[in-house]
mmCIF file with all atom_site columns, C-alpha atoms in Angstrom:
data_model
loop_
_atom_site.group_PDB
_atom_site.id
_atom_site.type_symbol
_atom_site.label_atom_id
_atom_site.label_alt_id
_atom_site.label_comp_id
_atom_site.label_asym_id
_atom_site.label_entity_id
_atom_site.label_seq_id
_atom_site.pdbx_PDB_ins_code
_atom_site.Cartn_x
_atom_site.Cartn_y
_atom_site.Cartn_z
_atom_site.occupancy
_atom_site.B_iso_or_equiv
_atom_site.pdbx_formal_charge
_atom_site.auth_seq_id
_atom_site.auth_comp_id
_atom_site.auth_asym_id
_atom_site.auth_atom_id
_atom_site.pdbx_PDB_model_num
ATOM 1   C CA . ASP J 1 1   ? -14.879 -10.205 7.153   1.00 63.00 ? 1149 ASP J CA 1
ATOM 2   C CA . ALA J 1 2   ? -14.925 -9.938  3.572   1.00 79.00 ? 1150 ALA J CA 1
ATOM 3   C CA . GLY J 1 3   ? -12.016 -7.984  3.567   1.00 92.00 ? 1151 GLY J CA 1
ATOM 4   C CA . VAL J 1 4   ? -12.179 -3.966  1.594   1.00 96.00 ? 1152 VAL J CA 1
ATOM 5   C CA . ILE J 1 5   ? -14.430 -3.464  -0.377  1.00 97.00 ? 1153 ILE J CA 1
ATOM 6   C CA . GLN J 1 6   ? -13.426 -1.250  -3.368  1.00 97.00 ? 1154 GLN J CA 1
ATOM 7   C CA . SER J 1 7   ? -16.198 0.206   -5.992  1.00 97.00 ? 1155 SER J CA 1
ATOM 8   C CA . PRO J 1 8   ? -16.061 0.000   -9.407  1.00 97.00 ? 1156 PRO J CA 1
ATOM 9   C CA . ARG J 1 9   ? -13.475 -2.363  -10.322 1.00 96.00 ? 1157 ARG J CA 1
ATOM 10  C CA . HIS J 1 10  ? -13.258 -0.495  -13.417 1.00 97.00 ? 1158 HIS J CA 1
ATOM 11  C CA . GLU J 1 11  ? -13.868 2.586   -14.589 1.00 97.00 ? 1159 GLU J CA 1
ATOM 12  C CA . VAL J 1 12  ? -13.760 3.615   -17.815 1.00 97.00 ? 1160 VAL J CA 1
ATOM 13  C CA . THR J 1 13  ? -14.559 8.058   -18.565 1.00 97.00 ? 1161 THR J CA 1
ATOM 14  C CA . GLU J 1 14  ? -14.767 10.921  -20.452 1.00 97.00 ? 1162 GLU J CA 1
ATOM 15  C CA . MET J 1 15  ? -12.310 13.811  -19.915 1.00 97.00 ? 1163 MET J CA 1
ATOM 16  C CA . GLY J 1 16  ? -14.183 15.685  -17.492 1.00 97.00 ? 1164 GLY J CA 1
ATOM 17  C CA . GLN J 1 17  ? -16.660 13.632  -16.240 1.00 97.00 ? 1165 GLN J CA 1
ATOM 18  C CA . GLU J 1 18  ? -16.240 13.403  -12.552 1.00 97.00 ? 1166 GLU J CA 1
ATOM 19  C CA . VAL J 1 19  ? -15.889 10.154  -11.665 1.00 98.00 ? 1167 VAL J CA 1
ATOM 20  C CA . THR J 1 20  ? -16.339 8.170   -7.823  1.00 98.00 ? 1168 THR J CA 1
ATOM 21  C CA . LEU J 1 21  ? -14.745 5.542   -6.604  1.00 98.00 ? 1169 LEU J CA 1
ATOM 22  C CA . ARG J 1 22  ? -15.993 3.842   -3.044  1.00 98.00 ? 1170 ARG J CA 1
ATOM 23  C CA . CYS J 1 23  ? -13.945 1.796   -0.454  1.00 98.00 ? 1171 CYS J CA 1
ATOM 24  C CA . LYS J 1 24  ? -16.349 0.327   2.597   1.00 98.00 ? 1172 LYS J CA 1
ATOM 25  C CA . PRO J 1 25  ? -13.461 -0.142  5.006   1.00 96.00 ? 1173 PRO J CA 1
ATOM 26  C CA . ILE J 1 26  ? -12.889 -3.451  7.799   1.00 94.00 ? 1174 ILE J CA 1
ATOM 27  C CA . SER J 1 27  ? -16.017 -3.730  9.868   1.00 93.00 ? 1175 SER J CA 1
ATOM 28  C CA . GLY J 1 28  ? -13.810 -1.996  13.146  1.00 90.00 ? 1176 GLY J CA 1
ATOM 29  C CA . HIS J 1 29  ? -11.585 -0.196  11.106  1.00 91.00 ? 1177 HIS J CA 1
ATOM 30  C CA . ASP J 1 30  ? -10.872 2.799   12.084  1.00 89.00 ? 1178 ASP J CA 1
ATOM 31  C CA . TYR J 1 31  ? -8.595  4.313   10.157  1.00 90.00 ? 1179 TYR J CA 1
ATOM 32  C CA . LEU J 1 32  ? -8.611  4.729   6.535   1.00 93.00 ? 1180 LEU J CA 1
ATOM 33  C CA . PHE J 1 33  ? -6.683  5.247   3.460   1.00 93.00 ? 1181 PHE J CA 1
ATOM 34  C CA . TRP J 1 34  ? -6.598  6.201   -0.101  1.00 96.00 ? 1182 TRP J CA 1
ATOM 35  C CA . TYR J 1 35  ? -3.585  5.379   -2.620  1.00 94.00 ? 1183 TYR J CA 1
ATOM 36  C CA . ARG J 1 36  ? -3.194  5.889   -6.636  1.00 95.00 ? 1184 ARG J CA 1
ATOM 37  C CA . GLN J 1 37  ? -0.920  3.180   -7.811  1.00 94.00 ? 1185 GLN J CA 1
ATOM 38  C CA . THR J 1 38  ? 1.070   4.145   -11.035 1.00 92.00 ? 1186 THR J CA 1
ATOM 39  C CA . MET J 1 39  ? 3.939   3.132   -13.018 1.00 86.00 ? 1187 MET J CA 1
ATOM 40  C CA . MET J 1 40  ? 5.897   5.721   -12.790 1.00 85.00 ? 1188 MET J CA 1
ATOM 41  C CA . ARG J 1 41  ? 4.601   6.865   -8.638  1.00 85.00 ? 1189 ARG J CA 1
ATOM 42  C CA . GLY J 1 42  ? 4.189   4.099   -7.778  1.00 86.00 ? 1190 GLY J CA 1
ATOM 43  C CA . LEU J 1 43  ? 1.670   3.753   -4.456  1.00 89.00 ? 1191 LEU J CA 1
ATOM 44  C CA . GLU J 1 44  ? 1.369   7.188   -3.401  1.00 89.00 ? 1192 GLU J CA 1
ATOM 45  C CA . LEU J 1 45  ? -0.343  7.772   -0.138  1.00 90.00 ? 1193 LEU J CA 1
ATOM 46  C CA . LEU J 1 46  ? -3.701  10.800  -1.894  1.00 94.00 ? 1194 LEU J CA 1
ATOM 47  C CA . ILE J 1 47  ? -4.969  10.489  2.083   1.00 94.00 ? 1195 ILE J CA 1
ATOM 48  C CA . TYR J 1 48  ? -5.925  9.564   5.523   1.00 91.00 ? 1196 TYR J CA 1
ATOM 49  C CA . PHE J 1 49  ? -8.767  8.933   7.418   1.00 93.00 ? 1197 PHE J CA 1
ATOM 50  C CA . ASN J 1 50  ? -8.608  8.073   11.216  1.00 91.00 ? 1198 ASN J CA 1
ATOM 51  C CA . ASN J 1 51  ? -12.648 7.879   12.678  1.00 92.00 ? 1199 ASN J CA 1
ATOM 52  C CA . ASN J 1 52  ? -13.808 9.629   9.628   1.00 95.00 ? 1200 ASN J CA 1
ATOM 53  C CA . VAL J 1 53  ? -11.940 12.775  10.331  1.00 94.00 ? 1201 VAL J CA 1
ATOM 54  C CA . PRO J 1 54  ? -8.905  13.142  7.443   1.00 94.00 ? 1202 PRO J CA 1
ATOM 55  C CA . ILE J 1 55  ? -5.755  13.252  9.031   1.00 90.00 ? 1203 ILE J CA 1
ATOM 56  C CA . ASP J 1 56  ? -3.476  14.288  6.198   1.00 89.00 ? 1204 ASP J CA 1
ATOM 57  C CA . ASP J 1 57  ? -4.586  15.148  3.079   1.00 92.00 ? 1205 ASP J CA 1
ATOM 58  C CA . SER J 1 58  ? -0.680  16.501  1.254   1.00 90.00 ? 1206 SER J CA 1
ATOM 59  C CA . GLY J 1 59  ? -0.836  13.564  -0.872  1.00 90.00 ? 1207 GLY J CA 1
ATOM 60  C CA . MET J 1 60  ? -3.889  15.258  -2.711  1.00 94.00 ? 1208 MET J CA 1
ATOM 61  C CA . PRO J 1 61  ? -2.773  15.748  -5.703  1.00 88.00 ? 1209 PRO J CA 1
ATOM 62  C CA . GLU J 1 62  ? -5.115  18.804  -6.922  1.00 87.00 ? 1210 GLU J CA 1
ATOM 63  C CA . ASP J 1 63  ? -8.102  20.331  -6.648  1.00 92.00 ? 1211 ASP J CA 1
ATOM 64  C CA . ARG J 1 64  ? -9.462  18.295  -8.740  1.00 96.00 ? 1212 ARG J CA 1
ATOM 65  C CA . PHE J 1 65  ? -9.555  15.839  -6.138  1.00 97.00 ? 1213 PHE J CA 1
ATOM 66  C CA . SER J 1 66  ? -12.341 15.735  -2.663  1.00 97.00 ? 1214 SER J CA 1
ATOM 67  C CA . ALA J 1 67  ? -12.551 12.894  -0.399  1.00 98.00 ? 1215 ALA J CA 1
ATOM 68  C CA . LYS J 1 68  ? -15.457 12.037  1.864   1.00 97.00 ? 1216 LYS J CA 1
ATOM 69  C CA . MET J 1 69  ? -15.897 9.239   5.003   1.00 97.00 ? 1217 MET J CA 1
ATOM 70  C CA . PRO J 1 70  ? -19.881 10.379  5.889   1.00 97.00 ? 1218 PRO J CA 1
ATOM 71  C CA . ASN J 1 71  ? -19.325 6.947   8.314   1.00 96.00 ? 1219 ASN J CA 1
ATOM 72  C CA . ALA J 1 72  ? -16.960 4.552   9.471   1.00 95.00 ? 1220 ALA J CA 1
ATOM 73  C CA . SER J 1 73  ? -18.306 2.137   6.746   1.00 95.00 ? 1221 SER J CA 1
ATOM 74  C CA . PHE J 1 74  ? -17.611 3.924   3.597   1.00 97.00 ? 1222 PHE J CA 1
ATOM 75  C CA . SER J 1 75  ? -15.453 6.575   1.980   1.00 98.00 ? 1223 SER J CA 1
ATOM 76  C CA . THR J 1 76  ? -14.908 7.911   -1.611  1.00 98.00 ? 1224 THR J CA 1
ATOM 77  C CA . LEU J 1 77  ? -12.712 9.974   -3.823  1.00 98.00 ? 1225 LEU J CA 1
ATOM 78  C CA . LYS J 1 78  ? -14.045 12.032  -6.351  1.00 98.00 ? 1226 LYS J CA 1
ATOM 79  C CA . ILE J 1 79  ? -12.271 13.790  -9.221  1.00 97.00 ? 1227 ILE J CA 1
ATOM 80  C CA . GLN J 1 80  ? -14.524 16.584  -11.635 1.00 97.00 ? 1228 GLN J CA 1
ATOM 81  C CA . PRO J 1 81  ? -12.987 17.046  -13.455 1.00 97.00 ? 1229 PRO J CA 1
ATOM 82  C CA . SER J 1 82  ? -10.845 13.871  -14.539 1.00 97.00 ? 1230 SER J CA 1
ATOM 83  C CA . GLU J 1 83  ? -8.029  14.311  -16.998 1.00 97.00 ? 1231 GLU J CA 1
ATOM 84  C CA . PRO J 1 84  ? -5.753  11.680  -18.299 1.00 97.00 ? 1232 PRO J CA 1
ATOM 85  C CA . ARG J 1 85  ? -3.149  11.656  -16.322 1.00 96.00 ? 1233 ARG J CA 1
ATOM 86  C CA . ASP J 1 86  ? -5.666  10.752  -13.261 1.00 97.00 ? 1234 ASP J CA 1
ATOM 87  C CA . SER J 1 87  ? -5.743  7.297   -14.878 1.00 97.00 ? 1235 SER J CA 1
ATOM 88  C CA . ALA J 1 88  ? -3.373  5.009   -12.121 1.00 97.00 ? 1236 ALA J CA 1
ATOM 89  C CA . VAL J 1 89  ? -5.002  2.448   -10.624 1.00 97.00 ? 1237 VAL J CA 1
ATOM 90  C CA . TYR J 1 90  ? -6.783  3.822   -6.700  1.00 98.00 ? 1238 TYR J CA 1
ATOM 91  C CA . PHE J 1 91  ? -6.514  1.882   -3.613  1.00 96.00 ? 1239 PHE J CA 1
ATOM 92  C CA . CYS J 1 92  ? -8.206  1.623   -0.249  1.00 96.00 ? 1240 CYS J CA 1
ATOM 93  C CA . ALA J 1 93  ? -6.740  0.323   3.000   1.00 93.00 ? 1241 ALA J CA 1
ATOM 94  C CA . SER J 1 94  ? -8.451  0.591   6.567   1.00 92.00 ? 1242 SER J CA 1
ATOM 95  C CA . THR J 1 95  ? -6.420  -0.422  9.644   1.00 86.00 ? 1243 THR J CA 1
ATOM 96  C CA . HIS J 1 96  ? -7.467  -0.668  13.761  1.00 81.00 ? 1244 HIS J CA 1
ATOM 97  C CA . LEU J 1 97  ? -4.554  0.904   15.877  1.00 70.00 ? 1245 LEU J CA 1
ATOM 98  C CA . VAL J 1 98  ? -3.958  -0.861  18.279  1.00 57.00 ? 1246 VAL J CA 1
ATOM 99  C CA . ARG J 1 99  ? -1.325  -0.188  20.072  1.00 54.00 ? 1247 ARG J CA 1
ATOM 100 C CA . GLU J 1 100 ? 1.479   -0.730  17.496  1.00 55.00 ? 1248 GLU J CA 1
ATOM 101 C CA . ASN J 1 101 ? -0.569  -2.970  16.127  1.00 61.00 ? 1249 ASN J CA 1
ATOM 102 C CA . THR J 1 102 ? -0.876  -1.317  12.242  1.00 66.00 ? 1250 THR J CA 1
ATOM 103 C CA . GLU J 1 103 ? -1.433  -3.665  9.285   1.00 77.00 ? 1251 GLU J CA 1
ATOM 104 C CA . ALA J 1 104 ? -2.265  -2.398  6.584   1.00 83.00 ? 1252 ALA J CA 1
ATOM 105 C CA . PHE J 1 105 ? -5.325  -3.623  4.776   1.00 89.00 ? 1253 PHE J CA 1
ATOM 106 C CA . PHE J 1 106 ? -6.204  -3.728  0.672   1.00 93.00 ? 1254 PHE J CA 1
ATOM 107 C CA . GLY J 1 107 ? -9.086  -3.467  -1.163  1.00 95.00 ? 1255 GLY J CA 1
ATOM 108 C CA . GLN J 1 108 ? -8.663  -4.915  -4.919  1.00 95.00 ? 1256 GLN J CA 1
ATOM 109 C CA . GLY J 1 109 ? -7.798  -1.786  -6.168  1.00 96.00 ? 1257 GLY J CA 1
ATOM 110 C CA . THR J 1 110 ? -10.073 0.308   -9.267  1.00 97.00 ? 1258 THR J CA 1
ATOM 111 C CA . ARG J 1 111 ? -9.104  0.543   -12.769 1.00 97.00 ? 1259 ARG J CA 1
ATOM 112 C CA . LEU J 1 112 ? -9.365  4.346   -13.988 1.00 98.00 ? 1260 LEU J CA 1
ATOM 113 C CA . THR J 1 113 ? -8.786  4.781   -17.240 1.00 97.00 ? 1261 THR J CA 1
ATOM 114 C CA . VAL J 1 114 ? -9.735  8.403   -18.216 1.00 98.00 ? 1262 VAL J CA 1
ATOM 115 C CA . VAL J 1 115 ? -9.886  9.219   -22.287 1.00 97.00 ? 1263 VAL J CA 1
ATOM 116 C CA . GLY O 2 1   ? 9.360   13.743  4.136   1.00 47.00 ? 434  GLY O CA 1
ATOM 117 C CA . GLN O 2 2   ? 9.981   10.452  4.692   1.00 52.00 ? 435  GLN O CA 1
ATOM 118 C CA . GLN O 2 3   ? 11.209  8.236   1.955   1.00 72.00 ? 436  GLN O CA 1
ATOM 119 C CA . LEU O 2 4   ? 11.920  5.183   1.543   1.00 89.00 ? 437  LEU O CA 1
ATOM 120 C CA . ASN O 2 5   ? 14.635  2.913   -0.246  1.00 94.00 ? 438  ASN O CA 1
ATOM 121 C CA . GLN O 2 6   ? 13.481  -0.016  -1.739  1.00 95.00 ? 439  GLN O CA 1
ATOM 122 C CA . SER O 2 7   ? 16.263  -2.374  -3.236  1.00 96.00 ? 440  SER O CA 1
ATOM 123 C CA . PRO O 2 8   ? 16.851  -4.279  -5.573  1.00 96.00 ? 441  PRO O CA 1
ATOM 124 C CA . GLN O 2 9   ? 14.579  -2.542  -7.723  1.00 93.00 ? 442  GLN O CA 1
ATOM 125 C CA . SER O 2 10  ? 13.959  -5.930  -9.554  1.00 95.00 ? 443  SER O CA 1
ATOM 126 C CA . MET O 2 11  ? 14.870  -9.932  -9.722  1.00 95.00 ? 444  MET O CA 1
ATOM 127 C CA . PHE O 2 12  ? 15.287  -12.634 -12.585 1.00 95.00 ? 445  PHE O CA 1
ATOM 128 C CA . ILE O 2 13  ? 16.103  -16.205 -10.331 1.00 94.00 ? 446  ILE O CA 1
ATOM 129 C CA . GLN O 2 14  ? 15.883  -19.792 -10.988 1.00 96.00 ? 447  GLN O CA 1
ATOM 130 C CA . GLU O 2 15  ? 14.016  -21.679 -9.315  1.00 96.00 ? 448  GLU O CA 1
ATOM 131 C CA . GLY O 2 16  ? 14.665  -22.902 -6.235  1.00 96.00 ? 449  GLY O CA 1
ATOM 132 C CA . GLU O 2 17  ? 16.723  -20.074 -5.431  1.00 97.00 ? 450  GLU O CA 1
ATOM 133 C CA . ASP O 2 18  ? 16.508  -17.789 -2.127  1.00 97.00 ? 451  ASP O CA 1
ATOM 134 C CA . VAL O 2 19  ? 15.961  -13.961 -2.167  1.00 96.00 ? 452  VAL O CA 1
ATOM 135 C CA . SER O 2 20  ? 16.233  -10.778 0.011   1.00 97.00 ? 453  SER O CA 1
ATOM 136 C CA . MET O 2 21  ? 15.245  -7.629  -0.839  1.00 97.00 ? 454  MET O CA 1
ATOM 137 C CA . ASN O 2 22  ? 15.890  -4.609  1.544   1.00 97.00 ? 455  ASN O CA 1
ATOM 138 C CA . CYS O 2 23  ? 14.450  -0.718  2.681   1.00 97.00 ? 456  CYS O CA 1
ATOM 139 C CA . THR O 2 24  ? 15.929  1.496   4.265   1.00 96.00 ? 457  THR O CA 1
ATOM 140 C CA . SER O 2 25  ? 15.188  4.727   5.739   1.00 94.00 ? 458  SER O CA 1
ATOM 141 C CA . SER O 2 26  ? 16.477  8.647   6.712   1.00 91.00 ? 459  SER O CA 1
ATOM 142 C CA . SER O 2 27  ? 13.323  8.429   9.809   1.00 89.00 ? 460  SER O CA 1
ATOM 143 C CA . ILE O 2 28  ? 12.737  5.853   12.471  1.00 91.00 ? 461  ILE O CA 1
ATOM 144 C CA . PHE O 2 29  ? 9.590   3.739   11.914  1.00 91.00 ? 462  PHE O CA 1
ATOM 145 C CA . ASN O 2 30  ? 7.739   2.142   14.727  1.00 89.00 ? 463  ASN O CA 1
ATOM 146 C CA . THR O 2 31  ? 6.741   -0.358  12.033  1.00 90.00 ? 464  THR O CA 1
ATOM 147 C CA . TRP O 2 32  ? 8.109   -2.921  9.239   1.00 93.00 ? 465  TRP O CA 1
ATOM 148 C CA . LEU O 2 33  ? 5.924   -4.359  7.175   1.00 93.00 ? 466  LEU O CA 1
ATOM 149 C CA . TRP O 2 34  ? 6.126   -6.818  3.785   1.00 96.00 ? 467  TRP O CA 1
ATOM 150 C CA . TYR O 2 35  ? 3.359   -6.653  1.141   1.00 95.00 ? 468  TYR O CA 1
ATOM 151 C CA . LYS O 2 36  ? 3.531   -8.329  -1.992  1.00 96.00 ? 469  LYS O CA 1
ATOM 152 C CA . GLN O 2 37  ? 1.261   -7.559  -4.456  1.00 95.00 ? 470  GLN O CA 1
ATOM 153 C CA . ASP O 2 38  ? -0.588  -9.992  -7.553  1.00 93.00 ? 471  ASP O CA 1
ATOM 154 C CA . PRO O 2 39  ? -0.919  -8.966  -10.679 1.00 87.00 ? 472  PRO O CA 1
ATOM 155 C CA . GLY O 2 40  ? -5.334  -7.188  -10.985 1.00 86.00 ? 473  GLY O CA 1
ATOM 156 C CA . GLU O 2 41  ? -5.210  -7.003  -7.665  1.00 90.00 ? 474  GLU O CA 1
ATOM 157 C CA . GLY O 2 42  ? -3.547  -5.163  -3.793  1.00 93.00 ? 475  GLY O CA 1
ATOM 158 C CA . PRO O 2 43  ? -1.132  -5.811  -2.124  1.00 94.00 ? 476  PRO O CA 1
ATOM 159 C CA . VAL O 2 44  ? -1.648  -8.217  0.455   1.00 93.00 ? 477  VAL O CA 1
ATOM 160 C CA . LEU O 2 45  ? 0.245   -8.410  3.493   1.00 92.00 ? 478  LEU O CA 1
ATOM 161 C CA . LEU O 2 46  ? 3.134   -11.057 4.264   1.00 95.00 ? 479  LEU O CA 1
ATOM 162 C CA . ILE O 2 47  ? 4.321   -9.904  7.886   1.00 94.00 ? 480  ILE O CA 1
ATOM 163 C CA . ALA O 2 48  ? 4.584   -7.317  9.882   1.00 92.00 ? 481  ALA O CA 1
ATOM 164 C CA . LEU O 2 49  ? 7.677   -6.588  11.779  1.00 93.00 ? 482  LEU O CA 1
ATOM 165 C CA . TYR O 2 50  ? 7.132   -4.044  15.687  1.00 90.00 ? 483  TYR O CA 1
ATOM 166 C CA . LYS O 2 51  ? 10.130  -4.069  17.183  1.00 92.00 ? 484  LYS O CA 1
ATOM 167 C CA . ALA O 2 52  ? 13.646  -3.205  16.515  1.00 94.00 ? 485  ALA O CA 1
ATOM 168 C CA . GLY O 2 53  ? 15.864  -7.237  16.316  1.00 95.00 ? 486  GLY O CA 1
ATOM 169 C CA . GLU O 2 54  ? 12.848  -8.377  15.618  1.00 93.00 ? 487  GLU O CA 1
ATOM 170 C CA . LEU O 2 55  ? 12.514  -11.298 13.144  1.00 96.00 ? 488  LEU O CA 1
ATOM 171 C CA . THR O 2 56  ? 10.148  -13.387 12.034  1.00 95.00 ? 489  THR O CA 1
ATOM 172 C CA . SER O 2 57  ? 9.382   -15.904 9.737   1.00 95.00 ? 490  SER O CA 1
ATOM 173 C CA . ASN O 2 58  ? 5.973   -16.555 7.683   1.00 92.00 ? 491  ASN O CA 1
ATOM 174 C CA . GLY O 2 59  ? 6.570   -20.130 5.382   1.00 95.00 ? 492  GLY O CA 1
ATOM 175 C CA . ARG O 2 60  ? 8.923   -19.602 3.148   1.00 97.00 ? 493  ARG O CA 1
ATOM 176 C CA . LEU O 2 61  ? 9.907   -16.273 3.936   1.00 97.00 ? 494  LEU O CA 1
ATOM 177 C CA . THR O 2 62  ? 11.884  -14.142 6.591   1.00 97.00 ? 495  THR O CA 1
ATOM 178 C CA . ALA O 2 63  ? 11.372  -11.101 7.554   1.00 97.00 ? 496  ALA O CA 1
ATOM 179 C CA . GLN O 2 64  ? 13.894  -8.416  9.962   1.00 97.00 ? 497  GLN O CA 1
ATOM 180 C CA . PHE O 2 65  ? 13.152  -5.695  11.836  1.00 96.00 ? 498  PHE O CA 1
ATOM 181 C CA . GLY O 2 66  ? 16.774  -3.544  11.552  1.00 95.00 ? 499  GLY O CA 1
ATOM 182 C CA . ILE O 2 67  ? 18.327  -2.523  15.486  1.00 95.00 ? 500  ILE O CA 1
ATOM 183 C CA . THR O 2 68  ? 17.951  1.125   13.999  1.00 94.00 ? 501  THR O CA 1
ATOM 184 C CA . ARG O 2 69  ? 14.438  0.802   13.279  1.00 93.00 ? 502  ARG O CA 1
ATOM 185 C CA . LYS O 2 70  ? 16.024  2.167   9.667   1.00 94.00 ? 503  LYS O CA 1
ATOM 186 C CA . ASP O 2 71  ? 15.624  -0.823  8.182   1.00 96.00 ? 504  ASP O CA 1
ATOM 187 C CA . SER O 2 72  ? 13.971  -4.344  7.241   1.00 97.00 ? 505  SER O CA 1
ATOM 188 C CA . PHE O 2 73  ? 15.067  -6.654  5.356   1.00 97.00 ? 506  PHE O CA 1
ATOM 189 C CA . LEU O 2 74  ? 13.015  -9.330  3.202   1.00 98.00 ? 507  LEU O CA 1
ATOM 190 C CA . ASN O 2 75  ? 14.285  -13.264 2.585   1.00 98.00 ? 508  ASN O CA 1
ATOM 191 C CA . ILE O 2 76  ? 12.038  -15.732 -0.213  1.00 97.00 ? 509  ILE O CA 1
ATOM 192 C CA . SER O 2 77  ? 13.976  -19.828 0.589   1.00 97.00 ? 510  SER O CA 1
ATOM 193 C CA . ALA O 2 78  ? 13.494  -22.325 -1.555  1.00 97.00 ? 511  ALA O CA 1
ATOM 194 C CA . SER O 2 79  ? 11.771  -19.257 -4.788  1.00 96.00 ? 512  SER O CA 1
ATOM 195 C CA . ILE O 2 80  ? 9.157   -21.244 -7.207  1.00 95.00 ? 513  ILE O CA 1
ATOM 196 C CA . PRO O 2 81  ? 6.745   -20.028 -9.691  1.00 94.00 ? 514  PRO O CA 1
ATOM 197 C CA . SER O 2 82  ? 4.472   -18.403 -8.148  1.00 94.00 ? 515  SER O CA 1
ATOM 198 C CA . ASP O 2 83  ? 6.752   -16.245 -5.666  1.00 96.00 ? 516  ASP O CA 1
ATOM 199 C CA . VAL O 2 84  ? 5.990   -13.860 -8.602  1.00 96.00 ? 517  VAL O CA 1
ATOM 200 C CA . GLY O 2 85  ? 5.047   -10.595 -8.496  1.00 95.00 ? 518  GLY O CA 1
ATOM 201 C CA . ILE O 2 86  ? 6.549   -6.687  -6.734  1.00 95.00 ? 519  ILE O CA 1
ATOM 202 C CA . TYR O 2 87  ? 7.044   -6.599  -2.941  1.00 97.00 ? 520  TYR O CA 1
ATOM 203 C CA . PHE O 2 88  ? 6.769   -3.622  -1.048  1.00 95.00 ? 521  PHE O CA 1
ATOM 204 C CA . CYS O 2 89  ? 7.589   -2.875  2.146   1.00 95.00 ? 522  CYS O CA 1
ATOM 205 C CA . ALA O 2 90  ? 5.635   -0.122  4.441   1.00 93.00 ? 523  ALA O CA 1
ATOM 206 C CA . GLY O 2 91  ? 6.782   1.613   7.558   1.00 90.00 ? 524  GLY O CA 1
ATOM 207 C CA . GLN O 2 92  ? 5.076   3.275   10.137  1.00 85.00 ? 525  GLN O CA 1
ATOM 208 C CA . ARG O 2 93  ? 5.312   5.769   12.735  1.00 79.00 ? 526  ARG O CA 1
ATOM 209 C CA . TYR O 2 94  ? 2.365   5.409   15.052  1.00 70.00 ? 527  TYR O CA 1
ATOM 210 C CA . GLY O 2 95  ? -0.327  7.527   14.526  1.00 65.00 ? 528  GLY O CA 1
ATOM 211 C CA . ASN O 2 96  ? 1.063   7.762   11.139  1.00 66.00 ? 529  ASN O CA 1
ATOM 212 C CA . LYS O 2 97  ? 0.405   7.149   7.653   1.00 74.00 ? 530  LYS O CA 1
ATOM 213 C CA . LEU O 2 98  ? 2.022   4.248   5.492   1.00 81.00 ? 531  LEU O CA 1
ATOM 214 C CA . VAL O 2 99  ? 5.181   5.054   3.472   1.00 86.00 ? 532  VAL O CA 1
ATOM 215 C CA . PHE O 2 100 ? 5.660   2.113   0.928   1.00 89.00 ? 533  PHE O CA 1
ATOM 216 C CA . GLY O 2 101 ? 9.409   1.667   -0.551  1.00 92.00 ? 534  GLY O CA 1
ATOM 217 C CA . ALA O 2 102 ? 9.375   1.658   -5.091  1.00 91.00 ? 535  ALA O CA 1
ATOM 218 C CA . GLY O 2 103 ? 9.339   -2.507  -4.425  1.00 93.00 ? 536  GLY O CA 1
ATOM 219 C CA . THR O 2 104 ? 11.125  -4.769  -6.097  1.00 95.00 ? 537  THR O CA 1
ATOM 220 C CA . ILE O 2 105 ? 10.140  -6.560  -8.626  1.00 95.00 ? 538  ILE O CA 1
ATOM 221 C CA . LEU O 2 106 ? 10.521  -10.908 -8.662  1.00 96.00 ? 539  LEU O CA 1
ATOM 222 C CA . ARG O 2 107 ? 10.961  -12.788 -11.504 1.00 95.00 ? 540  ARG O CA 1
ATOM 223 C CA . VAL O 2 108 ? 11.095  -16.284 -11.526 1.00 93.00 ? 541  VAL O CA 1
ATOM 224 C CA . LYS O 2 109 ? 12.360  -19.394 -13.989 1.00 90.00 ? 542  LYS O CA 1
ATOM 225 C CA . SER O 2 110 ? 10.868  -22.709 -14.329 1.00 84.00 ? 543  SER O CA 1
#
């Protein structure tokens, strides 16, 4: 398996623009997580899905952030409008809950810079 | 909410030395995971622990799941330069989200 695939790897955008980050989880995994990583706050969970259904979005910072998972192999995280403080590395991770085994695998991340 | 306290925040050690880091929580977890992150990359899973008291090794790495289910440690023996990076612990309860520690930055002097 190719692992969790995220795109783009890097994104530079102007304040106010819409940004869409994409994730393809590992095939067969039924949990998908979106994380944001910054120096100040470390790894923060934004939202996670189980079987394409959002389970917990309490980490989504504002209404400007939205996430969808239209099918088992694709998810998006959208920021509209983007602001400089959204600059961070965004990670997607997936896992398959088999009994107690819950090893989450991460993508390589999208480095977002909002100028 | 669930919080993980990871220590130390950073370490600067001599090549060949052993390293120890740990995580504690006020909540019980059913799974403890240890990840390493290299610059510009996503976290990569090193060791997964599923049972209280479990001691698991992966090469020079050894990790243990605390008996109380509220803590875990990671040891690296005979450190080498490629061990540099950020190490994260993560705890998870069944069907729930992963909670990460703040990370331990490891630097190794040759």
